[in-house]
């Protein structure tokens, strides 16, 4: 007799594992199926985010930033170092240890919350009376049933036509996180989030990094003023970014690769690199799910079609995270997971797409929430904007990191905050205040009137809010 569950979650990434925990908290008998394998073939819960995404990339960003500080900034503090070197193998094994801590942490959370975990591939077998039969292909094969099914199967990297990933010379985010030694010349296709984060890691360690981007504008989704400031900083650091290019053939050339491309001015050029990271977006993943066995509807991009509540076309089948519409972010997947579990319980699960923050963990970091100035202009909405530079912030000066600014955009009439955009130190942490403020529909004046600790980077947030009313105190 098949094991029966109230809720079966397929996929144990941030969307799936959080959905499973919330469903179990709400009293449902819950199972989660995940197929990710660690180097020894054992389970590695946490999906793309934990294994080859958010967590390992931030571990390498931290290691490489430490190296960069030691090499370029410690001397400003009177700290002298000689014979500085990087042990790439050690750096990578530290990253692997951080990943494992997170994998193990999720297994522990499953035990704590009594989520039954199946290690293997889950696929739809058929719709049975009032439930769905799900095949689990792991060490052994078995079938389980779920009254509700939450699909959280994530996404995969998109390859460049004609240049499949070999994870040796042509790297996806997976290979980019385990390059065994610092490449002399590193190429990146796509100056999106992965391109900039991974480009930063290897540039800081000594690679000559060139990024080829198809679009004529740098970080088109980011507020223009912020994107310009970031581009200036990255260029100063030595990241070469070519915009408006058309990438052609990628050929093996000696031990490396030759990337043919047409530059923005129409000139045919070739970029010689030792390794190439292709980061041109990701595609929803439904491989092996047998969506067709039950008639689960996908769109033309391969994403599972869902409504605003993450309901699919099938009764009691839900889908969340990267495999559905919306930004491909771990915290968006988590929010949807919680909301779906609560909807299954008859509660009013809620995800506010207007207040999902974005962070790019480069140095300076870039973070934003809400609308950009260019979006508001296009929508014809009247707004006021104010900025405050970190250059005028005492804590930033003490840190020795004064690049960038905080920018507030508020409604011209009501003063409601419509967007906050930050480029600068710890933007990833500073943005939370803006998210909370927007969630509570605060005005710029609300933030301007709140006491912020001194000296702190958050004073720049307060000052940017004051700048909306043209009355900064420290600039
Ligand atoms: P995933 O994390 O992809 O998890 C899906 C899981 O389902 C996987 O474990 C997969 O093995 C499993 N699976 C798939 N099909 C089946 C099946 N049929 N049966 C069983 N298991 C299956 N986002 C952020 O918010 N912040 C960041 O800093 C960040 N950094 C990133 C860095 C990189 C390099 C990359 C690539 C992504 C990054 N992201 C980041 C994006 C983030 O990783 C994703 O948005 C997030 O992982 C999506 O979560 P998910 O649960 O939808 O899918
Ligand atoms: P992306 O969508 O961020 O950027 C892809 C870039 O590649 C775009 O600028 C696009 O114009 C460009 N491009 C597309 N085709 C091209 C081509 N043929 N030639 C040259 N350029 C081309 O995608 P990326 O960087 O692959 O990341 C995927 C997703 O993963 C992100 O959108 C984000 O959702 C998530 N992510 C989030 C992170 C974070 O939150 N800090 C970190 C890394 C990834």
XYZ file of C-alpha atoms and ligand atoms in Angstrom:
572
model
C 0.000 0.000 0.000
C 1.407 3.383 -1.036
C 2.366 5.743 1.787
C -0.272 8.464 2.015
C 0.372 12.119 2.765
C -1.753 15.234 3.026
C 0.909 17.267 1.255
C 3.712 16.064 -1.040
C 6.326 18.648 -2.030
C 8.463 17.865 -5.078
C 11.782 19.725 -4.787
C 13.735 20.606 -1.653
C 15.126 24.033 -2.593
C 14.184 27.183 -0.635
C 10.669 27.075 -2.088
C 10.056 23.378 -1.442
C 11.719 22.850 1.911
C 10.109 25.933 3.433
C 6.690 24.922 2.038
C 7.134 21.451 3.586
C 8.095 22.858 6.992
C 5.167 25.309 7.014
C 2.728 22.572 5.923
C 3.997 20.322 8.733
C 3.710 23.191 11.229
C 0.079 23.558 10.177
C -0.548 19.930 11.094
C -0.380 18.258 7.689
C 1.277 14.890 7.248
C 3.941 16.136 4.829
C 6.548 14.570 2.537
C 9.291 16.281 0.547
C 11.057 14.601 -2.362
C 14.402 15.945 -3.546
C 16.900 14.358 -5.891
C 20.020 16.500 -5.340
C 23.102 14.382 -4.591
C 26.256 15.439 -2.763
C 29.704 14.266 -3.896
C 29.168 10.941 -2.078
C 25.750 10.346 -3.618
C 23.902 11.249 -0.419
C 21.130 13.833 -0.123
C 21.962 17.534 -0.284
C 18.808 19.442 0.576
C 18.508 23.121 -0.284
C 18.391 23.019 -4.089
C 20.212 25.389 -6.388
C 20.333 28.063 -3.698
C 22.215 25.987 -1.151
C 24.299 23.785 -3.432
C 25.301 25.906 -6.423
C 23.673 29.303 -5.931
C 23.126 31.824 -3.148
C 25.162 30.177 -0.405
C 28.363 29.034 -2.170
C 28.518 32.235 -4.225
C 28.350 34.344 -1.061
C 31.047 32.169 0.557
C 33.378 32.822 -2.385
C 32.452 36.505 -2.507
C 33.466 36.767 1.158
C 36.766 34.900 0.673
C 37.692 36.942 -2.377
C 36.706 40.194 -0.669
C 38.948 39.337 2.273
C 41.802 38.715 -0.168
C 41.102 41.983 -1.953
C 41.040 43.905 1.329
C 44.258 42.296 2.506
C 45.958 43.151 -0.795
C 44.607 46.640 -1.363
C 43.085 48.152 1.754
C 44.816 46.794 4.863
C 47.789 49.093 4.259
C 45.435 52.111 4.617
C 44.968 50.962 8.218
C 48.692 50.608 8.789
C 48.553 46.822 8.474
C 51.447 45.533 6.409
C 51.418 42.103 4.806
C 53.995 40.484 2.623
C 53.819 37.398 0.415
C 50.042 37.484 0.275
C 48.682 34.482 -1.604
C 45.426 32.648 -2.118
C 45.036 28.907 -1.604
C 42.156 28.269 -4.016
C 41.709 24.642 -2.901
C 41.285 25.779 0.719
C 38.888 28.537 -0.308
C 36.785 26.011 -2.257
C 36.772 23.486 0.572
C 35.636 26.189 3.022
C 32.810 26.978 0.604
C 31.899 23.265 0.445
C 31.838 23.122 4.249
C 29.480 26.113 4.387
C 27.202 24.370 1.866
C 27.241 21.145 3.905
C 26.296 23.000 7.106
C 23.242 24.309 5.277
C 22.372 20.870 3.768
C 22.592 19.262 7.195
C 20.629 22.120 8.760
C 17.666 21.452 6.471
C 17.732 17.691 7.234
C 17.656 18.612 10.920
C 14.713 20.974 10.330
C 12.825 18.186 8.536
C 13.326 15.875 11.512
C 12.345 18.608 13.969
C 9.144 19.372 12.056
C 8.387 15.712 11.193
C 8.591 16.156 7.436
C 9.161 12.762 5.756
C 12.046 13.074 3.321
C 12.470 10.957 0.185
C 15.787 11.133 -1.662
C 15.108 10.617 -5.359
C 13.260 11.947 -8.355
C 9.560 12.577 -7.960
C 7.238 12.298 -10.930
C 3.503 12.340 -11.431
C 2.139 8.829 -12.043
C -1.595 9.544 -12.148
C -4.468 11.349 -10.498
C -6.234 8.897 -8.209
C -9.465 9.480 -6.258
C -8.978 12.735 -4.354
C -5.194 12.534 -4.511
C -2.195 12.147 -6.807
C 0.139 9.185 -7.118
C 3.769 10.280 -7.158
C 6.548 7.910 -8.188
C 9.791 8.298 -6.252
C 12.855 6.984 -8.085
C 15.647 6.842 -5.535
C 17.820 4.008 -4.264
C 14.603 2.023 -4.475
C 11.462 2.862 -6.389
C 8.220 3.487 -4.562
C 4.938 5.260 -5.019
C 3.411 7.665 -2.523
C 0.174 9.625 -2.639
C -0.603 13.225 -1.762
C -3.952 15.002 -1.433
C -2.101 18.200 -2.284
C 1.064 18.420 -4.364
C 3.398 21.430 -4.342
C 5.820 21.479 -7.270
C 9.046 23.363 -6.495
C 11.458 21.929 -9.049
C 13.446 25.130 -9.628
C 15.410 26.180 -12.687
C 18.468 25.337 -14.775
C 21.044 27.596 -16.443
C 20.392 28.591 -20.050
C 23.210 27.587 -22.406
C 24.533 29.678 -25.258
C 23.433 28.110 -28.568
C 26.332 26.071 -29.964
C 28.347 26.169 -26.718
C 26.983 23.544 -24.320
C 28.265 23.576 -20.732
C 31.184 21.201 -20.184
C 31.893 22.707 -16.709
C 35.574 22.727 -17.608
C 35.999 25.491 -20.184
C 32.376 26.546 -20.707
C 30.948 27.004 -17.242
C 27.493 27.447 -15.814
C 27.063 28.768 -12.259
C 27.952 25.225 -11.129
C 31.429 25.146 -12.710
C 31.968 28.848 -11.973
C 31.877 27.997 -8.263
C 34.602 25.366 -8.481
C 37.291 26.642 -10.876
C 40.373 24.869 -9.451
C 42.874 27.698 -9.998
C 42.609 31.393 -10.814
C 42.255 31.659 -14.613
C 44.463 34.304 -16.196
C 41.764 35.413 -18.637
C 38.127 34.835 -17.721
C 35.245 35.630 -20.064
C 31.639 36.075 -19.008
C 28.613 36.156 -21.248
C 25.847 38.238 -19.667
C 26.336 41.091 -17.206
C 23.367 40.080 -15.064
C 23.428 39.053 -11.442
C 25.542 35.899 -11.801
C 27.929 37.548 -14.269
C 28.676 40.421 -11.898
C 28.944 38.297 -8.746
C 31.105 35.578 -10.292
C 33.121 38.107 -12.294
C 33.850 39.939 -9.026
C 35.029 36.774 -7.253
C 37.594 35.815 -9.875
C 38.686 39.407 -10.643
C 39.499 39.964 -6.977
C 41.636 36.832 -7.042
C 43.591 38.119 -10.030
C 41.769 37.123 -13.232
C 41.530 39.526 -16.128
C 37.744 39.557 -16.521
C 35.800 40.602 -19.614
C 32.005 40.614 -19.623
C 30.110 40.568 -22.922
C 26.525 41.805 -22.623
C 23.911 41.801 -25.383
C 21.877 44.748 -24.141
C 23.058 48.314 -24.747
C 22.305 49.369 -21.154
C 24.074 48.147 -18.053
C 21.725 46.493 -15.503
C 18.575 47.693 -17.259
C 16.274 46.588 -14.406
C 18.167 48.691 -11.870
C 17.458 52.400 -11.277
C 19.530 54.204 -13.928
C 21.360 56.484 -11.500
C 22.325 53.524 -9.307
C 23.351 51.377 -12.300
C 25.605 54.185 -13.612
C 27.308 54.535 -10.225
C 27.816 50.768 -10.029
C 29.205 50.571 -13.553
C 31.683 53.341 -12.734
C 32.841 51.445 -9.626
C 33.183 48.080 -11.425
C 35.111 49.642 -14.303
C 37.474 51.332 -11.828
C 38.078 47.940 -10.213
C 39.172 46.562 -13.591
C 36.076 44.647 -14.697
C 35.857 45.109 -18.484
C 32.205 45.325 -19.525
C 31.291 45.498 -23.218
C 27.658 46.354 -23.849
C 25.521 45.881 -26.958
C 27.522 42.944 -28.323
C 26.319 39.985 -30.377
C 28.080 36.816 -29.331
C 28.867 34.414 -32.179
C 30.809 31.174 -32.288
C 32.701 29.852 -29.273
C 35.641 27.705 -30.408
C 38.324 25.740 -28.614
C 41.635 27.520 -29.103
C 44.731 25.847 -27.652
C 44.059 25.279 -23.977
C 41.364 27.966 -23.915
C 38.529 29.374 -25.977
C 38.052 31.980 -28.694
C 34.747 33.830 -28.465
C 33.747 35.585 -31.673
C 31.482 38.586 -31.235
C 30.281 41.733 -32.934
C 30.907 44.855 -30.879
C 28.323 47.617 -30.476
C 30.035 49.618 -33.261
C 29.656 46.684 -35.672
C 33.300 45.596 -35.497
C 33.966 41.839 -35.600
C 36.150 40.881 -32.628
C 37.467 37.816 -30.837
C 37.916 37.414 -27.118
C 40.572 34.891 -26.070
C 39.900 33.377 -22.661
C 41.078 30.490 -20.516
C 37.564 29.830 -19.243
C 34.117 31.165 -20.054
C 31.170 31.578 -17.671
C 27.825 31.722 -19.449
C 25.229 33.519 -17.310
C 22.453 34.528 -19.676
C 19.469 33.665 -17.504
C 17.803 30.507 -16.273
C 14.984 28.293 -17.501
C 12.244 26.689 -15.383
C 12.911 23.011 -14.677
C 10.290 20.306 -15.138
C 12.661 17.611 -16.399
C 11.548 14.180 -15.213
C 8.397 15.480 -13.542
C 6.071 13.793 -16.068
C 3.801 16.821 -16.057
C 2.005 15.344 -19.069
C 0.954 12.227 -17.127
C -1.611 14.355 -15.293
C -2.029 17.201 -17.811
C -0.161 19.852 -15.785
C -0.072 22.965 -17.971
C 3.251 24.629 -18.904
C 3.721 27.901 -20.814
C 5.930 28.442 -23.879
C 9.004 29.044 -21.634
C 8.449 25.730 -19.880
C 7.227 27.396 -16.670
C 4.285 25.827 -14.851
C 1.256 28.054 -15.381
C -0.108 29.371 -12.080
C -2.527 32.052 -10.967
C -1.776 34.740 -8.370
C -2.247 32.149 -5.608
C 0.200 29.616 -7.183
C -2.680 27.319 -8.193
C -2.018 25.305 -11.356
C -4.675 24.122 -13.820
C -5.090 20.926 -11.716
C -7.113 20.821 -8.506
C -4.880 20.711 -5.401
C -1.663 20.953 -7.430
C 0.348 24.082 -6.668
C 3.669 25.361 -8.021
C 6.132 27.856 -6.535
C 9.588 29.390 -6.943
C 11.778 29.411 -10.037
C 9.534 26.957 -11.892
C 6.758 29.589 -12.113
C 6.498 33.248 -13.225
C 8.125 36.073 -11.292
C 11.645 36.839 -10.142
C 13.973 33.882 -9.658
C 14.917 34.643 -6.064
C 15.203 32.342 -3.067
C 13.171 34.589 -0.775
C 10.388 34.879 -3.387
C 10.275 31.062 -3.561
C 10.142 30.868 0.248
C 7.332 33.416 0.503
C 5.301 31.475 -2.051
C 5.973 28.221 -0.175
C 4.642 29.628 3.087
C 1.640 31.230 1.368
C 0.661 27.985 -0.417
C 0.898 25.884 2.757
C -1.319 28.434 4.497
C -3.817 28.460 1.608
C -4.024 24.655 1.783
C -4.914 25.124 5.461
C -7.688 27.527 4.469
C -5.758 30.581 5.619
C -5.040 33.755 3.640
C -1.461 33.217 2.520
C -0.024 36.410 1.088
C 2.929 37.427 -1.106
C 3.478 41.108 -1.842
C 5.348 41.259 -5.158
C 5.830 45.037 -4.761
C 8.064 44.609 -1.757
C 10.360 41.788 -2.835
C 13.909 43.093 -2.430
C 16.696 42.454 -4.919
C 20.353 42.330 -3.948
C 23.475 41.979 -6.068
C 26.325 41.006 -3.756
C 29.127 42.783 -5.575
C 31.301 45.431 -3.997
C 29.700 47.928 -3.834
C 26.539 45.950 -3.204
C 23.410 46.918 -5.120
C 19.991 46.540 -3.489
C 16.562 47.829 -4.277
C 12.874 47.461 -3.601
C 9.912 48.942 -5.399
C 9.924 51.051 -8.516
C 12.787 52.720 -10.357
C 12.759 56.300 -11.562
C 12.574 55.142 -15.186
C 9.537 52.929 -14.418
C 7.707 55.811 -12.745
C 8.516 58.143 -15.632
C 7.194 55.575 -18.114
C 4.016 55.197 -16.038
C 3.602 58.995 -15.904
C 3.451 58.986 -12.104
C 4.462 62.180 -10.306
C 7.260 61.520 -7.804
C 9.970 63.212 -5.737
C 13.439 61.710 -5.381
C 16.234 62.295 -2.908
C 19.734 60.843 -2.642
C 22.427 60.782 0.012
C 26.033 59.776 -0.741
C 27.960 57.407 1.568
C 30.853 59.842 1.145
C 29.049 62.068 3.663
C 28.366 59.253 6.158
C 30.716 58.973 9.143
C 30.464 55.201 9.510
C 31.215 54.672 5.802
C 34.313 56.866 6.177
C 35.429 54.853 9.206
C 34.870 51.641 7.243
C 36.905 53.061 4.375
C 34.065 52.351 1.957
C 32.353 55.516 0.753
C 31.278 54.445 -2.735
C 27.664 54.935 -3.682
C 24.459 56.341 -2.305
C 20.977 55.704 -0.986
C 18.105 56.940 -3.118
C 14.494 57.381 -2.059
C 11.594 57.856 -4.437
C 8.248 58.966 -2.999
C 4.872 59.922 -4.399
C 4.817 63.644 -5.235
C 1.542 64.228 -3.402
C 1.217 61.649 -0.625
C 4.963 61.158 0.072
C 4.383 57.353 0.141
C 7.679 55.547 -0.548
C 7.562 54.048 -4.040
C 11.102 52.731 -4.302
C 14.429 52.661 -2.471
C 17.672 52.024 -4.325
C 21.077 51.572 -2.785
C 24.559 51.102 -4.153
C 27.207 50.919 -1.473
C 28.447 49.094 1.619
C 26.052 46.549 3.151
C 23.210 47.581 0.870
C 21.947 43.990 1.350
C 21.250 44.709 5.018
C 20.175 48.342 4.651
C 17.423 47.463 2.193
C 15.405 45.655 4.901
C 14.410 48.940 6.500
C 12.998 50.100 3.179
C 11.113 46.816 2.708
C 9.521 47.133 6.150
C 8.668 50.785 5.503
C 7.031 49.996 2.155
C 5.157 47.015 3.596
C 3.641 49.437 6.142
C 3.020 52.026 3.399
C 5.292 54.511 5.151
C 6.052 57.951 3.787
C 9.588 59.267 3.261
C 8.893 61.620 6.166
C 8.195 58.630 8.455
C 11.738 57.359 7.888
C 13.170 60.876 8.148
C 11.574 61.267 11.606
C 12.799 57.944 13.016
C 15.912 57.912 15.215
C 18.791 56.009 13.558
C 21.887 54.977 15.523
C 25.037 57.034 15.110
C 27.415 56.320 13.557
C 25.733 53.817 11.242
C 25.283 53.292 7.538
C 21.533 53.429 8.168
C 21.888 57.162 8.784
C 22.388 57.438 5.021
C 18.918 55.895 4.625
C 17.417 58.493 6.951
C 19.279 61.291 5.167
C 18.079 60.066 1.744
C 14.526 60.180 3.121
C 15.211 63.763 4.271
C 16.607 64.515 0.810
C 13.168 63.810 -0.687
C 12.079 66.993 1.099
C 15.378 68.704 0.196
C 16.489 69.030 3.820
C 19.461 66.742 4.427
C 21.350 67.587 7.612
C 24.796 66.241 6.780
C 25.218 67.054 3.100
P 15.748 25.262 -6.530
O 16.559 25.905 -5.501
O 16.321 25.143 -7.896
O 15.403 23.807 -5.984
C 14.755 22.866 -6.747
C 15.067 21.505 -6.173
O 14.198 20.545 -6.765
C 16.484 21.020 -6.461
O 17.051 20.463 -5.314
C 16.285 19.930 -7.522
O 17.261 18.909 -7.462
C 14.938 19.395 -7.097
N 14.185 18.709 -8.165
C 13.921 19.149 -9.408
N 13.132 18.276 -10.057
C 12.890 17.262 -9.186
C 12.134 16.074 -9.258
N 11.431 15.755 -10.340
N 12.137 15.242 -8.171
C 12.833 15.559 -7.048
N 13.552 16.685 -6.932
C 13.568 17.525 -7.984
N 18.609 34.067 -5.064
C 18.583 34.916 -4.028
O 17.501 35.267 -3.547
N 19.746 35.412 -3.483
C 20.956 35.071 -3.970
O 21.986 35.525 -3.462
C 21.011 34.183 -5.066
N 22.198 33.810 -5.578
C 22.236 32.930 -6.619
C 23.465 32.608 -7.150
C 23.544 31.731 -8.225
C 24.880 31.370 -8.786
C 22.347 31.163 -8.751
C 22.395 30.189 -9.876
C 21.111 31.498 -8.235
C 21.048 32.398 -7.162
N 19.826 32.795 -6.620
C 19.788 33.677 -5.591
C 18.557 32.265 -7.131
C 18.055 31.126 -6.231
O 19.038 30.124 -6.170
C 16.757 30.550 -6.768
O 15.822 31.587 -6.987
C 16.176 29.546 -5.788
O 17.074 28.486 -5.572
C 14.860 28.989 -6.300
O 14.356 28.098 -5.370
P 13.420 26.877 -5.797
O 13.063 26.179 -4.543
O 12.343 27.367 -6.669
O 14.322 25.938 -6.723
P 20.189 37.591 -15.491
O 18.840 37.561 -16.100
O 20.418 38.286 -14.224
O 21.214 38.217 -16.536
C 21.419 37.678 -17.798
C 22.113 38.720 -18.649
O 22.561 38.081 -19.832
C 21.183 39.852 -19.074
O 21.816 41.084 -18.844
C 20.951 39.586 -20.554
O 20.731 40.759 -21.293
C 22.253 38.918 -20.947
N 22.182 38.059 -22.117
C 21.173 37.213 -22.461
N 21.493 36.556 -23.593
C 22.720 36.998 -23.964
C 23.602 36.679 -25.041
N 23.273 35.781 -25.962
N 24.775 37.337 -25.114
C 25.131 38.249 -24.167
N 24.342 38.584 -23.134
C 23.154 37.955 -23.026
O 20.630 36.044 -15.416
P 21.792 35.308 -14.640
O 22.889 36.227 -14.295
O 22.060 34.100 -15.455
O 21.089 34.880 -13.313
C 19.879 34.136 -13.354
C 19.012 34.503 -12.216
O 19.492 33.936 -11.016
C 18.929 35.997 -11.903
O 18.050 36.676 -12.751
C 18.429 35.976 -10.510
O 17.052 35.790 -10.537
C 19.112 34.743 -9.936
N 20.296 35.167 -9.180
C 20.115 35.976 -8.100
C 21.190 36.418 -7.375
C 20.960 37.343 -6.250
O 19.827 37.491 -5.825
N 21.994 37.982 -5.710
C 22.561 36.005 -7.700
C 22.628 35.195 -8.882
C 21.529 34.779 -9.566
